[in-house]
PDB file of C-alpha atoms in Angstrom:
ATOM      1  CA  MET A 624     -85.790  57.607  90.475  1.00 86.00           C
ATOM      2  CA  GLN A 625     -87.794  59.902  92.717  1.00 89.00           C
ATOM      3  CA  ILE A 626     -91.510  60.606  92.748  1.00 92.00           C
ATOM      4  CA  THR A 627     -93.572  63.034  94.784  1.00 93.00           C
ATOM      5  CA  VAL A 628     -97.205  62.287  95.587  1.00 94.00           C
ATOM      6  CA  LYS A 629     -99.964  63.958  97.558  1.00 94.00           C
ATOM      7  CA  ALA A 630    -100.949  61.542 100.318  1.00 94.00           C
ATOM      8  CA  HIS A 631    -102.802  61.276 103.605  1.00 95.00           C
ATOM      9  CA  PHE A 632    -100.453  60.093 106.385  1.00 93.00           C
ATOM     10  CA  ASN A 633    -102.846  57.548 107.855  1.00 93.00           C
ATOM     11  CA  LYS A 634    -100.867  55.965 110.679  1.00 90.00           C
ATOM     12  CA  GLN A 635     -97.535  55.143 112.237  1.00 87.00           C
ATOM     13  CA  THR A 636     -97.098  51.968 114.322  1.00 86.00           C
ATOM     14  CA  LYS A 637     -94.092  50.853 116.322  1.00 82.00           C
ATOM     15  CA  ASP A 638     -92.850  47.747 118.134  1.00 79.00           C
ATOM     16  CA  SER A 639     -89.411  46.754 119.417  1.00 74.00           C
ATOM     17  CA  LYS A 640     -88.017  45.721 116.029  1.00 73.00           C
ATOM     18  CA  LYS A 641     -89.715  47.831 113.394  1.00 79.00           C
ATOM     19  CA  GLU A 642     -91.907  50.783 112.702  1.00 85.00           C
ATOM     20  CA  GLY A 643     -94.703  50.894 110.142  1.00 89.00           C
ATOM     21  CA  LEU A 644     -95.844  53.909 108.150  1.00 91.00           C
ATOM     22  CA  GLN A 645     -99.044  53.935 106.109  1.00 94.00           C
ATOM     23  CA  PHE A 646    -100.162  56.509 103.563  1.00 95.00           C
ATOM     24  CA  TYR A 647    -103.364  56.777 101.508  1.00 95.00           C
ATOM     25  CA  LEU A 648    -103.283  58.052  97.936  1.00 92.00           C
ATOM     26  CA  LYS A 649    -106.265  59.388  96.028  1.00 80.00           C
ATOM     27  CA  GLY A 650    -106.736  60.819  92.566  1.00 83.00           C
ATOM     28  CA  GLU A 651    -104.161  60.830  89.780  1.00 87.00           C
ATOM     29  CA  ASP A 652    -101.226  59.824  91.996  1.00 87.00           C
ATOM     30  CA  GLU A 653    -102.807  56.362  92.426  1.00 86.00           C
ATOM     31  CA  LYS A 654    -102.097  55.591  88.769  1.00 85.00           C
ATOM     32  CA  ARG A 655     -98.355  56.332  88.835  1.00 86.00           C
ATOM     33  CA  PRO A 656     -96.511  53.270  87.442  1.00 86.00           C
ATOM     34  CA  GLU A 657     -93.349  54.257  89.344  1.00 87.00           C
ATOM     35  CA  LEU A 658     -95.039  53.167  92.584  1.00 88.00           C
ATOM     36  CA  ASN A 659     -95.234  49.567  91.392  1.00 86.00           C
ATOM     37  CA  GLN A 660     -91.602  49.660  90.260  1.00 88.00           C
ATOM     38  CA  MET A 661     -90.362  50.727  93.715  1.00 90.00           C
ATOM     39  CA  THR A 662     -92.499  48.293  95.731  1.00 88.00           C
ATOM     40  CA  ARG A 663     -90.488  45.670  97.650  1.00 90.00           C
ATOM     41  CA  SER A 664     -87.325  47.761  97.639  1.00 91.00           C
ATOM     42  CA  VAL A 665     -85.518  50.112 100.018  1.00 92.00           C
ATOM     43  CA  VAL A 666     -86.480  53.768  99.593  1.00 93.00           C
ATOM     44  CA  LEU A 667     -85.815  57.136 101.198  1.00 91.00           C
ATOM     45  CA  LEU A 668     -88.938  58.916 102.456  1.00 92.00           C
ATOM     46  CA  SER A 669     -89.301  62.614 103.067  1.00 92.00           C
ATOM     47  CA  ILE A 670     -92.268  64.843 103.774  1.00 92.00           C
ATOM     48  CA  SER A 671     -92.441  68.408 102.541  1.00 90.00           C
ATOM     49  CA  GLY A 672     -91.830  70.754 105.481  1.00 88.00           C
ATOM     50  CA  VAL A 673     -90.023  68.110 107.585  1.00 88.00           C
ATOM     51  CA  ASP A 674     -86.206  68.199 107.521  1.00 87.00           C
ATOM     52  CA  VAL A 675     -85.844  64.442 108.074  1.00 84.00           C
ATOM     53  CA  GLU A 676     -85.330  61.617 105.596  1.00 87.00           C
ATOM     54  CA  LEU A 677     -86.104  58.025 106.645  1.00 88.00           C
ATOM     55  CA  THR A 678     -84.771  54.849 105.061  1.00 88.00           C
ATOM     56  CA  ALA A 679     -87.590  52.312 104.776  1.00 90.00           C
ATOM     57  CA  GLU A 680     -88.653  49.168 102.978  1.00 92.00           C
ATOM     58  CA  PHE A 681     -91.575  49.823 100.612  1.00 94.00           C
ATOM     59  CA  LYS A 682     -93.537  46.745 101.745  1.00 94.00           C
ATOM     60  CA  LYS A 683     -96.635  46.846  99.569  1.00 93.00           C
ATOM     61  CA  THR A 684     -99.226  48.768  97.631  1.00 92.00           C
ATOM     62  CA  SER A 685    -102.880  47.783  97.911  1.00 92.00           C
ATOM     63  CA  LYS A 686    -105.883  49.282  96.137  1.00 90.00           C
ATOM     64  CA  ASP A 687    -109.602  49.319  96.753  1.00 87.00           C
ATOM     65  CA  SER A 688    -112.410  51.283  95.135  1.00 86.00           C
ATOM     66  CA  LYS A 689    -111.685  54.465  97.125  1.00 86.00           C
ATOM     67  CA  LYS A 690    -107.916  54.677  97.660  1.00 90.00           C
ATOM     68  CA  THR A 691    -104.457  53.186  97.261  1.00 93.00           C
ATOM     69  CA  VAL A 692    -102.606  52.260 100.457  1.00 94.00           C
ATOM     70  CA  LEU A 693     -98.786  52.467 100.657  1.00 95.00           C
ATOM     71  CA  ASP A 694     -97.122  50.518 103.480  1.00 95.00           C
ATOM     72  CA  PHE A 695     -93.519  51.140 104.567  1.00 94.00           C
ATOM     73  CA  GLU A 696     -91.361  49.550 107.265  1.00 91.00           C
ATOM     74  CA  VAL A 697     -88.640  51.469 109.089  1.00 87.00           C
ATOM     75  CA  LYS A 698     -86.147  49.457 111.138  1.00 72.00           C
ATOM     76  CA  GLY A 699     -86.286  49.895 114.905  1.00 54.00           C
ATOM     77  CA  ASP A 700     -82.790  51.388 115.005  1.00 58.00           C
ATOM     78  CA  ALA A 701     -83.913  54.602 113.280  1.00 58.00           C
ATOM     79  CA  SER A 702     -83.398  57.634 115.446  1.00 63.00           C
ATOM     80  CA  ALA A 703     -86.370  58.335 117.704  1.00 69.00           C
ATOM     81  CA  ALA A 704     -85.972  62.042 116.964  1.00 69.00           C
ATOM     82  CA  GLN A 705     -86.197  61.366 113.217  1.00 74.00           C
ATOM     83  CA  THR A 706     -89.324  59.239 113.452  1.00 76.00           C
ATOM     84  CA  PHE A 707     -90.925  61.695 115.876  1.00 81.00           C
ATOM     85  CA  GLU A 708     -90.630  64.435 113.253  1.00 81.00           C
ATOM     86  CA  PHE A 709     -92.616  62.194 110.895  1.00 82.00           C
ATOM     87  CA  TYR A 710     -95.093  61.264 113.642  1.00 84.00           C
ATOM     88  CA  LYS A 711     -96.043  64.912 114.139  1.00 86.00           C
ATOM     89  CA  MET A 712     -97.488  64.832 110.602  1.00 89.00           C
ATOM     90  CA  ALA A 713     -99.635  61.685 111.158  1.00 88.00           C
ATOM     91  CA  GLY A 714    -103.287  62.275 110.313  1.00 90.00           C
ATOM     92  CA  ALA A 715    -102.497  65.117 107.904  1.00 91.00           C
ATOM     93  CA  ASP A 716    -102.396  65.465 104.141  1.00 93.00           C
ATOM     94  CA  VAL A 717     -98.745  65.646 103.104  1.00 94.00           C
ATOM     95  CA  GLU A 718     -96.526  65.840 100.050  1.00 94.00           C
ATOM     96  CA  LEU A 719     -94.521  62.599 100.203  1.00 94.00           C
ATOM     97  CA  ALA A 720     -91.279  62.169  98.271  1.00 94.00           C
ATOM     98  CA  ILE A 721     -90.197  58.575  97.613  1.00 94.00           C
ATOM     99  CA  LYS A 722     -86.658  58.116  96.310  1.00 94.00           C
ATOM    100  CA  GLU A 723     -84.828  54.916  95.394  1.00 91.00           C
ATOM    101  CA  SER A 724     -82.047  53.974  97.793  1.00 88.00           C
ATOM    102  CA  GLN A 725     -78.732  52.341  96.910  1.00 85.00           C
ATOM    103  CA  MET A 726     -79.223  49.916  99.826  1.00 83.00           C
ATOM    104  CA  SER A 727     -80.361  46.363  99.082  1.00 82.00           C
ATOM    105  CA  LEU A 728     -83.077  44.551 101.048  1.00 81.00           C
ATOM    106  CA  GLU A 729     -80.396  42.220 102.454  1.00 80.00           C
ATOM    107  CA  GLU A 730     -78.421  45.179 103.800  1.00 79.00           C
ATOM    108  CA  PHE A 731     -81.586  46.767 105.195  1.00 76.00           C
ATOM    109  CA  HIS A 732     -82.562  43.615 107.102  1.00 73.00           C
ATOM    110  CA  ALA A 733     -79.032  42.670 108.238  1.00 74.00           C
ATOM    111  CA  GLU A 734     -78.585  42.553 111.981  1.00 65.00           C
ATOM    112  CA  PRO A 735     -75.951  44.980 113.285  1.00 61.00           C
ATOM    113  CA  ARG A 736     -72.810  43.240 114.494  1.00 61.00           C
ATOM    114  CA  GLU A 737     -70.568  44.229 117.349  1.00 66.00           C
ATOM    115  CA  GLY A 738     -66.842  44.613 116.958  1.00 67.00           C
ATOM    116  CA  VAL A 739     -64.425  46.389 114.700  1.00 69.00           C
ATOM    117  CA  ARG A 740     -65.804  47.412 111.319  1.00 71.00           C
ATOM    118  CA  GLY A 741     -63.767  46.842 108.209  1.00 74.00           C
ATOM    119  CA  LYS A 742     -63.711  45.500 104.700  1.00 77.00           C
ATOM    120  CA  ILE A 743     -62.403  42.136 103.528  1.00 79.00           C
ATOM    121  CA  ASP A 744     -60.532  42.512 100.251  1.00 80.00           C
ATOM    122  CA  LYS A 745     -60.520  39.884  97.464  1.00 79.00           C
ATOM    123  CA  ASP A 746     -57.044  38.694  98.483  1.00 85.00           C
ATOM    124  CA  GLY A 747     -58.277  38.001 102.033  1.00 79.00           C
ATOM    125  CA  THR A 748     -56.678  40.996 103.756  1.00 84.00           C
ATOM    126  CA  VAL A 749     -58.771  43.136 106.051  1.00 79.00           C
ATOM    127  CA  THR A 750     -58.853  46.918 105.869  1.00 81.00           C
ATOM    128  CA  VAL A 751     -59.998  48.400 109.180  1.00 77.00           C
ATOM    129  CA  ASP A 752     -61.273  51.924 109.713  1.00 74.00           C
ATOM    130  CA  PRO A 753     -58.328  53.667 111.454  1.00 73.00           C
ATOM    131  CA  ASN A 754     -60.722  55.346 113.880  1.00 73.00           C
ATOM    132  CA  GLN A 755     -61.711  51.883 115.165  1.00 68.00           C
ATOM    133  CA  SER A 756     -58.422  50.010 114.924  1.00 55.00           C
ATOM    134  CA  GLU A 757     -58.011  49.570 118.677  1.00 61.00           C
ATOM    135  CA  LEU A 758     -60.354  47.861 121.067  1.00 56.00           C
ATOM    136  CA  PRO A 759     -60.492  49.314 124.601  1.00 58.00           C
ATOM    137  CA  LEU A 760     -59.123  47.048 127.352  1.00 56.00           C
TER     138      LEU A 760
END
């Protein structure tokens, strides 16, 4: 599922582990039921006119009498160049596309591990990416 809404890119915050994005919705887009369905899941965010797509957790939706606030969290390992492209749009009215991701919340929050990457098969054998099969000495 993908929805596109007209939003005001309110702010972008960053610390060492995560980055927060906040958008304000007004008007008819506030009433879209798809927003509630995607809350608390991993989504792909894109802004019209920006050639970058960010993977983020759709943290929450909150409403008051004037607006609906959408809060997203991007992991700290996102490319600085990618998030900077989004940051240039902060404070502006944007067309925000929110698309469901195939990634689970557990995968999104998993800490990266060092070492050789591979896949453990059901029979217990390990299949290693051939490009990583040797560790440097």
